[in-house]
Every structure is written in C-alpha cells, then in structure tokens.
C-alpha cells in the first residue's frame, strides 16, 4: 500500500515538473512559467563562443530577481553579485555556498556527453524545488559546440525520488566523485576562463566577485562591501582583493577574520595554493593581513594597497568594466592574471587543502601550455600598450 502511495506521489511530482504545455496557444511562454522559460532558452540552440569550440546557453534558468527586476527596485541588490563555475560533479557545493551568500549569484556549468542532459534536468529541479535558488540564482550551461541540450521531459530516470530541495542536492552528492577534480570524460579540457566570463556576463550588478564553487566568502561580505563602496567615489580601474585561504576538509568554514586567524595560527588554515604554487598568492602579503589589527566592528576598509606582479592570481571584487578573462587559458595555472586594494577583514576560503597528486593526469601538460600562452599574452600587451611603464 505504501509503495502504491509513493508511486502516485512520485507521478504527481513528475506531472508538477512537466505536465501540460504551460504555455499560451499562440506559443509565447507565460511570464510566470519557469518550465516554459527553460523550454524557450533551449529552443534557441545557444550561441557559439569566439573559438567555435563551445556552445553557450546563457540564462538557461533565470532567477526571480533577474526576471522581475524593475527600475526603482531595492538598490542593494544591484551592487554586488557572486559569479562562479563548476561541472555537475561539483554543483553540490552550491548548497553550502547559499547558506553563506544570500544575494545574487550567477553559476556557469560545463557539461559533456550524458552530463548535458543530467545538468539540464538537475538545474531545472533545483530551480523548481528550492525557493532560495528560485529567488537568487541564474544558471548558464556550456557544452561542446557539437552537443546540444534538450528539454528533459523524457528523462524520467533523472527525476526518480526527487520530492524537495534536499532530495535534489542528495542526488548531486551521489555524482560528486565521478571524476577527479576538474577531469572530464573523453579528456576534454575544462574551459574555466570561458565559464568565468559567462558567469560574469550573467550578472547585472555594478561589482562582481568571481570565485570557484568550492570556495566560501566571509560572512556578511555583501552588506559590508555595500556600506564601504557607498562612501567611495566610483572608479573603473579599482579592484578589491580578498586574501584567499584553504582549510582542512574536516574543519568548519570560518565566518569572520578572527575565526580564520585562530585556525591559521594552529595550521588548520593556510594560504591558498601554498603547497602547489606559493608564488601565485605570495604578493597578497599574508603576514601583513593576518597581523593587522582585527576589529570585528562589522565595517570593511582598505587595509593596504598593492601593485600586481607576475604570477599573482588574486580573487577580487571588481567593476563590470574590468577586462574579461582571457579564454585561451584553460584548466589550471595562469588563468586569473590576464587582468589593487586589499580589504581589511574580507576573505575567501577553499574547502580542503590543495595537495600534489590530487589533480587529474593532464594537469602538468595543461600548465605548460598555459605558460607558453601567457608569455605570448605578455608580448601582446607590450605591443598593445607601448607607452605603458607597467610590466608583467
């Protein structure tokens, strides 16, 4: 009897997700129909990126905030958005990220092969069952140019057992360890800078913070940054660096600078990439930041100013006018430096220590390729800006 009831309940849930056309007879999607908006986004076939290698479905799923935003709406929602990127096997991190970040969020997902269907289905389920995602999160999908996403109406197996938001994240958890780090089936390179640009382009705020999905910003960052930036004259050439750290997997993510410093002092937190590439984050000057006076006053300030040097790869809040990431750089290494105020008490933390041997087999080969591209990129900058006295 129970199994019969559960079967009926599941069929009802499925009909809620996909039953009926939901649209008007003239074919135009209804404004309030999430399903019809998804169907329309997919019907466009996406667009190709500049290289022609990838197909991009921008705004595959739009949040209520983006869809319903009108002139005169709450100005605080237009100041700072978070942009991030992932494969489907890391999308489960979105749940913990949303526990900390209650503001606009743009997520670019890369999928390949059968994961294109899976990603489309699960993103739709997230937007259907999770109120916070409905309200705040915009999803974008990137796949190879020879692949296409389709409406998941016939993919019932992807929706079996999905009844609420928690069940969708549980399904994503089962997918988390399919590939090692950013390795993808078929030896496909993960186009991280394209994804960063897609996520950035999906925001409509004045400032953007781009991070990896398995990173966490400090608590209250949005309201603290809002209060700080309202006191400053806007400038298109300013970026605000958040020192980046990594924490042991077993540890709870710190919310404040004082919590982070305590963990830092006992070795449970360390600078990001300290083992793999200490030079990549050293210009942040961690000792100066950690030893600067910690004032838990709820205010954010500029702690000190730095000049960018090779090979610094900072995470930063920047205006929309900051140049896009160079999409020639793929996978790991030399991928944030194609573009500095350090903030007093804001930071980002990566979940888990980055260690040798943790990455997929092609990482070293990709780093060598990116190193050659970066040297070429530097020469291109010298040609483009011959009068500049700045050098990489």
JSON list of C-alpha atoms in Angstrom, two decimals, residues 123-292:
[
{"chain": "A", "resi": 123, "resn": "UNK", "atom": "CA", "xyz": [19.34, 22.55, -12.66]},
{"chain": "A", "resi": 124, "resn": "UNK", "atom": "CA", "xyz": [15.66, 22.69, -13.55]},
{"chain": "A", "resi": 125, "resn": "UNK", "atom": "CA", "xyz": [14.81, 20.57, -10.49]},
{"chain": "A", "resi": 126, "resn": "UNK", "atom": "CA", "xyz": [16.87, 22.91, -8.26]},
{"chain": "A", "resi": 127, "resn": "UNK", "atom": "CA", "xyz": [15.06, 25.95, -9.61]},
{"chain": "A", "resi": 128, "resn": "UNK", "atom": "CA", "xyz": [11.71, 24.19, -9.15]},
{"chain": "A", "resi": 129, "resn": "UNK", "atom": "CA", "xyz": [12.12, 22.85, -5.60]},
{"chain": "A", "resi": 130, "resn": "UNK", "atom": "CA", "xyz": [14.49, 25.34, -3.89]},
{"chain": "A", "resi": 131, "resn": "UNK", "atom": "CA", "xyz": [12.97, 28.74, -3.01]},
{"chain": "A", "resi": 132, "resn": "UNK", "atom": "CA", "xyz": [16.33, 30.46, -2.40]},
{"chain": "A", "resi": 133, "resn": "UNK", "atom": "CA", "xyz": [17.61, 29.28, -5.79]},
{"chain": "A", "resi": 134, "resn": "UNK", "atom": "CA", "xyz": [14.38, 30.43, -7.45]},
{"chain": "A", "resi": 135, "resn": "UNK", "atom": "CA", "xyz": [14.86, 33.84, -5.90]},
{"chain": "A", "resi": 136, "resn": "UNK", "atom": "CA", "xyz": [18.58, 34.47, -6.44]},
{"chain": "A", "resi": 137, "resn": "UNK", "atom": "CA", "xyz": [20.42, 32.07, -8.78]},
{"chain": "A", "resi": 138, "resn": "UNK", "atom": "CA", "xyz": [20.88, 32.36, -12.54]},
{"chain": "A", "resi": 139, "resn": "UNK", "atom": "CA", "xyz": [22.21, 29.26, -14.31]},
{"chain": "A", "resi": 140, "resn": "UNK", "atom": "CA", "xyz": [24.14, 29.12, -17.58]},
{"chain": "A", "resi": 141, "resn": "UNK", "atom": "CA", "xyz": [25.19, 25.96, -19.43]},
{"chain": "A", "resi": 142, "resn": "UNK", "atom": "CA", "xyz": [28.29, 25.43, -21.57]},
{"chain": "A", "resi": 143, "resn": "UNK", "atom": "CA", "xyz": [28.93, 22.28, -23.64]},
{"chain": "A", "resi": 144, "resn": "UNK", "atom": "CA", "xyz": [30.94, 21.37, -26.72]},
{"chain": "A", "resi": 145, "resn": "UNK", "atom": "CA", "xyz": [29.73, 23.01, -29.93]},
{"chain": "A", "resi": 146, "resn": "UNK", "atom": "CA", "xyz": [28.72, 19.63, -31.38]},
{"chain": "A", "resi": 147, "resn": "UNK", "atom": "CA", "xyz": [26.43, 18.91, -28.42]},
{"chain": "A", "resi": 148, "resn": "UNK", "atom": "CA", "xyz": [23.01, 20.35, -27.67]},
{"chain": "A", "resi": 149, "resn": "UNK", "atom": "CA", "xyz": [20.92, 20.49, -24.52]},
{"chain": "A", "resi": 150, "resn": "UNK", "atom": "CA", "xyz": [17.29, 19.43, -24.73]},
{"chain": "A", "resi": 151, "resn": "UNK", "atom": "CA", "xyz": [14.21, 19.78, -22.58]},
{"chain": "A", "resi": 152, "resn": "UNK", "atom": "CA", "xyz": [14.36, 16.92, -20.03]},
{"chain": "A", "resi": 153, "resn": "UNK", "atom": "CA", "xyz": [10.74, 15.90, -20.45]},
{"chain": "A", "resi": 154, "resn": "UNK", "atom": "CA", "xyz": [11.53, 12.28, -21.38]},
{"chain": "A", "resi": 155, "resn": "UNK", "atom": "CA", "xyz": [14.36, 11.78, -18.86]},
{"chain": "A", "resi": 156, "resn": "UNK", "atom": "CA", "xyz": [12.24, 10.37, -16.06]},
{"chain": "A", "resi": 157, "resn": "UNK", "atom": "CA", "xyz": [15.16, 8.46, -14.59]},
{"chain": "A", "resi": 158, "resn": "UNK", "atom": "CA", "xyz": [16.84, 11.72, -13.59]},
{"chain": "A", "resi": 159, "resn": "UNK", "atom": "CA", "xyz": [13.80, 12.73, -11.51]},
{"chain": "A", "resi": 160, "resn": "UNK", "atom": "CA", "xyz": [13.01, 9.48, -9.70]},
{"chain": "A", "resi": 161, "resn": "UNK", "atom": "CA", "xyz": [12.88, 10.17, -5.96]},
{"chain": "A", "resi": 162, "resn": "UNK", "atom": "CA", "xyz": [13.09, 13.96, -6.27]},
{"chain": "A", "resi": 163, "resn": "UNK", "atom": "CA", "xyz": [10.47, 15.43, -3.97]},
{"chain": "A", "resi": 164, "resn": "UNK", "atom": "CA", "xyz": [12.05, 18.55, -2.46]},
{"chain": "A", "resi": 165, "resn": "UNK", "atom": "CA", "xyz": [15.18, 20.70, -2.45]},
{"chain": "A", "resi": 166, "resn": "UNK", "atom": "CA", "xyz": [17.11, 18.37, -0.12]},
{"chain": "A", "resi": 167, "resn": "UNK", "atom": "CA", "xyz": [16.48, 15.38, -2.37]},
{"chain": "A", "resi": 168, "resn": "UNK", "atom": "CA", "xyz": [17.91, 17.22, -5.40]},
{"chain": "A", "resi": 169, "resn": "UNK", "atom": "CA", "xyz": [21.13, 18.05, -3.53]},
{"chain": "A", "resi": 170, "resn": "UNK", "atom": "CA", "xyz": [21.29, 14.44, -2.33]},
{"chain": "A", "resi": 171, "resn": "UNK", "atom": "CA", "xyz": [21.19, 13.34, -5.98]},
{"chain": "A", "resi": 172, "resn": "UNK", "atom": "CA", "xyz": [24.02, 15.77, -6.78]},
{"chain": "A", "resi": 173, "resn": "UNK", "atom": "CA", "xyz": [26.04, 14.36, -3.87]},
{"chain": "A", "resi": 174, "resn": "UNK", "atom": "CA", "xyz": [25.95, 10.91, -5.49]},
{"chain": "A", "resi": 175, "resn": "UNK", "atom": "CA", "xyz": [27.52, 12.44, -8.61]},
{"chain": "A", "resi": 176, "resn": "UNK", "atom": "CA", "xyz": [30.29, 14.31, -6.81]},
{"chain": "A", "resi": 177, "resn": "UNK", "atom": "CA", "xyz": [33.20, 11.85, -7.14]},
{"chain": "A", "resi": 178, "resn": "UNK", "atom": "CA", "xyz": [32.64, 10.71, -10.70]},
{"chain": "A", "resi": 179, "resn": "UNK", "atom": "CA", "xyz": [35.79, 12.45, -11.93]},
{"chain": "A", "resi": 180, "resn": "UNK", "atom": "CA", "xyz": [38.97, 13.60, -10.23]},
{"chain": "A", "resi": 181, "resn": "UNK", "atom": "CA", "xyz": [38.87, 17.34, -9.60]},
{"chain": "A", "resi": 182, "resn": "UNK", "atom": "CA", "xyz": [38.20, 19.02, -12.99]},
{"chain": "A", "resi": 183, "resn": "UNK", "atom": "CA", "xyz": [38.97, 15.93, -15.10]},
{"chain": "A", "resi": 184, "resn": "UNK", "atom": "CA", "xyz": [36.17, 15.25, -17.59]},
{"chain": "A", "resi": 185, "resn": "UNK", "atom": "CA", "xyz": [35.38, 12.11, -19.57]},
{"chain": "A", "resi": 186, "resn": "UNK", "atom": "CA", "xyz": [36.96, 11.92, -23.00]},
{"chain": "A", "resi": 187, "resn": "UNK", "atom": "CA", "xyz": [40.00, 14.04, -21.98]},
{"chain": "A", "resi": 188, "resn": "UNK", "atom": "CA", "xyz": [38.04, 17.24, -22.55]},
{"chain": "A", "resi": 189, "resn": "UNK", "atom": "CA", "xyz": [39.67, 20.39, -21.15]},
{"chain": "A", "resi": 190, "resn": "UNK", "atom": "CA", "xyz": [37.69, 22.39, -18.62]},
{"chain": "A", "resi": 191, "resn": "UNK", "atom": "CA", "xyz": [37.31, 25.92, -20.09]},
{"chain": "A", "resi": 192, "resn": "UNK", "atom": "CA", "xyz": [37.45, 27.79, -16.79]},
{"chain": "A", "resi": 193, "resn": "UNK", "atom": "CA", "xyz": [38.02, 31.29, -18.16]},
{"chain": "A", "resi": 194, "resn": "UNK", "atom": "CA", "xyz": [35.16, 30.95, -20.65]},
{"chain": "A", "resi": 195, "resn": "UNK", "atom": "CA", "xyz": [32.96, 29.81, -17.76]},
{"chain": "A", "resi": 196, "resn": "UNK", "atom": "CA", "xyz": [34.10, 32.73, -15.59]},
{"chain": "A", "resi": 197, "resn": "UNK", "atom": "CA", "xyz": [33.21, 35.14, -18.38]},
{"chain": "A", "resi": 198, "resn": "UNK", "atom": "CA", "xyz": [29.81, 33.50, -18.96]},
{"chain": "A", "resi": 199, "resn": "UNK", "atom": "CA", "xyz": [29.04, 33.71, -15.22]},
{"chain": "A", "resi": 200, "resn": "UNK", "atom": "CA", "xyz": [30.25, 37.33, -15.11]},
{"chain": "A", "resi": 201, "resn": "UNK", "atom": "CA", "xyz": [28.17, 38.23, -18.15]},
{"chain": "A", "resi": 202, "resn": "UNK", "atom": "CA", "xyz": [25.10, 36.80, -16.46]},
{"chain": "A", "resi": 203, "resn": "UNK", "atom": "CA", "xyz": [25.19, 39.44, -13.72]},
{"chain": "A", "resi": 204, "resn": "UNK", "atom": "CA", "xyz": [23.64, 42.91, -13.81]},
{"chain": "A", "resi": 205, "resn": "UNK", "atom": "CA", "xyz": [25.32, 44.38, -10.74]},
{"chain": "A", "resi": 206, "resn": "UNK", "atom": "CA", "xyz": [27.89, 47.16, -10.54]},
{"chain": "A", "resi": 207, "resn": "UNK", "atom": "CA", "xyz": [30.52, 44.88, -8.96]},
{"chain": "A", "resi": 208, "resn": "UNK", "atom": "CA", "xyz": [31.29, 41.19, -9.27]},
{"chain": "A", "resi": 209, "resn": "UNK", "atom": "CA", "xyz": [33.26, 38.66, -7.23]},
{"chain": "A", "resi": 210, "resn": "UNK", "atom": "CA", "xyz": [34.33, 35.60, -9.22]},
{"chain": "A", "resi": 211, "resn": "UNK", "atom": "CA", "xyz": [35.25, 32.51, -7.20]},
{"chain": "A", "resi": 212, "resn": "UNK", "atom": "CA", "xyz": [35.37, 28.75, -7.63]},
{"chain": "A", "resi": 213, "resn": "UNK", "atom": "CA", "xyz": [32.26, 26.96, -6.40]},
{"chain": "A", "resi": 214, "resn": "UNK", "atom": "CA", "xyz": [34.13, 25.11, -3.65]},
{"chain": "A", "resi": 215, "resn": "UNK", "atom": "CA", "xyz": [35.19, 28.41, -2.06]},
{"chain": "A", "resi": 216, "resn": "UNK", "atom": "CA", "xyz": [33.35, 30.37, 0.60]},
{"chain": "A", "resi": 217, "resn": "UNK", "atom": "CA", "xyz": [33.37, 34.15, 1.15]},
{"chain": "A", "resi": 218, "resn": "UNK", "atom": "CA", "xyz": [33.48, 35.64, 4.63]},
{"chain": "A", "resi": 219, "resn": "UNK", "atom": "CA", "xyz": [30.16, 36.23, 6.35]},
{"chain": "A", "resi": 220, "resn": "UNK", "atom": "CA", "xyz": [28.27, 39.48, 5.75]},
{"chain": "A", "resi": 221, "resn": "UNK", "atom": "CA", "xyz": [30.56, 40.36, 2.83]},
{"chain": "A", "resi": 222, "resn": "UNK", "atom": "CA", "xyz": [27.72, 41.77, 0.72]},
{"chain": "A", "resi": 223, "resn": "UNK", "atom": "CA", "xyz": [26.38, 44.24, 3.28]},
{"chain": "A", "resi": 224, "resn": "UNK", "atom": "CA", "xyz": [29.86, 45.25, 4.44]},
{"chain": "A", "resi": 225, "resn": "UNK", "atom": "CA", "xyz": [31.05, 45.90, 0.89]},
{"chain": "A", "resi": 226, "resn": "UNK", "atom": "CA", "xyz": [27.85, 47.83, 0.15]},
{"chain": "A", "resi": 227, "resn": "UNK", "atom": "CA", "xyz": [28.43, 50.09, 3.15]},
{"chain": "A", "resi": 228, "resn": "UNK", "atom": "CA", "xyz": [32.07, 50.66, 2.17]},
{"chain": "A", "resi": 229, "resn": "UNK", "atom": "CA", "xyz": [31.52, 51.32, -1.53]},
{"chain": "A", "resi": 230, "resn": "UNK", "atom": "CA", "xyz": [28.74, 53.85, -0.88]},
{"chain": "A", "resi": 231, "resn": "UNK", "atom": "CA", "xyz": [31.34, 56.07, 0.80]},
{"chain": "A", "resi": 232, "resn": "UNK", "atom": "CA", "xyz": [33.77, 55.96, -2.14]},
{"chain": "A", "resi": 233, "resn": "UNK", "atom": "CA", "xyz": [33.85, 57.69, -5.48]},
{"chain": "A", "resi": 234, "resn": "UNK", "atom": "CA", "xyz": [33.38, 55.02, -8.17]},
{"chain": "A", "resi": 235, "resn": "UNK", "atom": "CA", "xyz": [36.47, 54.25, -10.24]},
{"chain": "A", "resi": 236, "resn": "UNK", "atom": "CA", "xyz": [36.69, 51.85, -13.18]},
{"chain": "A", "resi": 237, "resn": "UNK", "atom": "CA", "xyz": [40.30, 50.87, -12.51]},
{"chain": "A", "resi": 238, "resn": "UNK", "atom": "CA", "xyz": [39.91, 49.75, -8.88]},
{"chain": "A", "resi": 239, "resn": "UNK", "atom": "CA", "xyz": [39.70, 46.17, -7.72]},
{"chain": "A", "resi": 240, "resn": "UNK", "atom": "CA", "xyz": [39.38, 44.96, -4.14]},
{"chain": "A", "resi": 241, "resn": "UNK", "atom": "CA", "xyz": [41.37, 41.85, -3.28]},
{"chain": "A", "resi": 242, "resn": "UNK", "atom": "CA", "xyz": [40.11, 39.24, -0.84]},
{"chain": "A", "resi": 243, "resn": "UNK", "atom": "CA", "xyz": [43.00, 37.17, 0.58]},
{"chain": "A", "resi": 244, "resn": "UNK", "atom": "CA", "xyz": [42.47, 33.52, -0.33]},
{"chain": "A", "resi": 245, "resn": "UNK", "atom": "CA", "xyz": [42.99, 30.60, 2.04]},
{"chain": "A", "resi": 246, "resn": "UNK", "atom": "CA", "xyz": [42.39, 26.86, 2.14]},
{"chain": "A", "resi": 247, "resn": "UNK", "atom": "CA", "xyz": [41.13, 24.87, 5.12]},
{"chain": "A", "resi": 248, "resn": "UNK", "atom": "CA", "xyz": [41.35, 21.22, 6.14]},
{"chain": "A", "resi": 249, "resn": "UNK", "atom": "CA", "xyz": [38.28, 19.30, 4.97]},
{"chain": "A", "resi": 250, "resn": "UNK", "atom": "CA", "xyz": [37.20, 18.36, 8.49]},
{"chain": "A", "resi": 251, "resn": "UNK", "atom": "CA", "xyz": [37.10, 21.94, 9.74]},
{"chain": "A", "resi": 252, "resn": "UNK", "atom": "CA", "xyz": [34.07, 24.22, 9.82]},
{"chain": "A", "resi": 253, "resn": "UNK", "atom": "CA", "xyz": [34.36, 27.18, 7.50]},
{"chain": "A", "resi": 254, "resn": "UNK", "atom": "CA", "xyz": [35.31, 30.37, 9.41]},
{"chain": "A", "resi": 255, "resn": "UNK", "atom": "CA", "xyz": [32.82, 33.23, 9.20]},
{"chain": "A", "resi": 256, "resn": "UNK", "atom": "CA", "xyz": [34.96, 36.12, 10.48]},
{"chain": "A", "resi": 257, "resn": "UNK", "atom": "CA", "xyz": [38.58, 37.20, 10.31]},
{"chain": "A", "resi": 258, "resn": "UNK", "atom": "CA", "xyz": [39.16, 36.43, 13.99]},
{"chain": "A", "resi": 259, "resn": "UNK", "atom": "CA", "xyz": [37.91, 32.86, 13.49]},
{"chain": "A", "resi": 260, "resn": "UNK", "atom": "CA", "xyz": [40.09, 32.45, 10.43]},
{"chain": "A", "resi": 261, "resn": "UNK", "atom": "CA", "xyz": [43.21, 33.83, 12.15]},
{"chain": "A", "resi": 262, "resn": "UNK", "atom": "CA", "xyz": [42.76, 31.40, 15.06]},
{"chain": "A", "resi": 263, "resn": "UNK", "atom": "CA", "xyz": [42.69, 28.48, 12.63]},
{"chain": "A", "resi": 264, "resn": "UNK", "atom": "CA", "xyz": [45.61, 29.96, 10.67]},
{"chain": "A", "resi": 265, "resn": "UNK", "atom": "CA", "xyz": [47.77, 30.16, 13.78]},
{"chain": "A", "resi": 266, "resn": "UNK", "atom": "CA", "xyz": [47.35, 26.43, 14.52]},
{"chain": "A", "resi": 267, "resn": "UNK", "atom": "CA", "xyz": [47.88, 25.29, 10.92]},
{"chain": "A", "resi": 268, "resn": "UNK", "atom": "CA", "xyz": [44.28, 24.35, 10.12]},
{"chain": "A", "resi": 269, "resn": "UNK", "atom": "CA", "xyz": [44.10, 27.17, 7.56]},
{"chain": "A", "resi": 270, "resn": "UNK", "atom": "CA", "xyz": [46.90, 28.17, 5.21]},
{"chain": "A", "resi": 271, "resn": "UNK", "atom": "CA", "xyz": [47.36, 30.46, 2.18]},
{"chain": "A", "resi": 272, "resn": "UNK", "atom": "CA", "xyz": [45.64, 29.23, -0.98]},
{"chain": "A", "resi": 273, "resn": "UNK", "atom": "CA", "xyz": [47.90, 27.06, -3.16]},
{"chain": "A", "resi": 274, "resn": "UNK", "atom": "CA", "xyz": [50.67, 27.20, -0.55]},
{"chain": "A", "resi": 275, "resn": "UNK", "atom": "CA", "xyz": [51.90, 23.70, -1.43]},
{"chain": "A", "resi": 276, "resn": "UNK", "atom": "CA", "xyz": [51.33, 23.79, -5.20]},
{"chain": "A", "resi": 277, "resn": "UNK", "atom": "CA", "xyz": [52.32, 27.35, -6.12]},
{"chain": "A", "resi": 278, "resn": "UNK", "atom": "CA", "xyz": [53.32, 29.58, -3.17]},
{"chain": "A", "resi": 279, "resn": "UNK", "atom": "CA", "xyz": [54.43, 32.33, -5.58]},
{"chain": "A", "resi": 280, "resn": "UNK", "atom": "CA", "xyz": [50.92, 32.54, -7.05]},
{"chain": "A", "resi": 281, "resn": "UNK", "atom": "CA", "xyz": [49.45, 34.08, -3.88]},
{"chain": "A", "resi": 282, "resn": "UNK", "atom": "CA", "xyz": [52.53, 35.43, -2.07]},
{"chain": "A", "resi": 283, "resn": "UNK", "atom": "CA", "xyz": [52.05, 39.04, -3.28]},
{"chain": "A", "resi": 284, "resn": "UNK", "atom": "CA", "xyz": [48.90, 39.18, -1.11]},
{"chain": "A", "resi": 285, "resn": "UNK", "atom": "CA", "xyz": [51.31, 39.62, 1.83]},
{"chain": "A", "resi": 286, "resn": "UNK", "atom": "CA", "xyz": [49.54, 37.23, 4.21]},
{"chain": "A", "resi": 287, "resn": "UNK", "atom": "CA", "xyz": [51.63, 38.16, 7.24]},
{"chain": "A", "resi": 288, "resn": "UNK", "atom": "CA", "xyz": [50.65, 41.81, 6.92]},
{"chain": "A", "resi": 289, "resn": "UNK", "atom": "CA", "xyz": [46.98, 40.92, 6.54]},
{"chain": "A", "resi": 290, "resn": "UNK", "atom": "CA", "xyz": [46.89, 38.36, 9.37]},
{"chain": "A", "resi": 291, "resn": "UNK", "atom": "CA", "xyz": [48.82, 40.56, 11.79]},
{"chain": "A", "resi": 292, "resn": "UNK", "atom": "CA", "xyz": [46.85, 43.70, 11.07]}
]
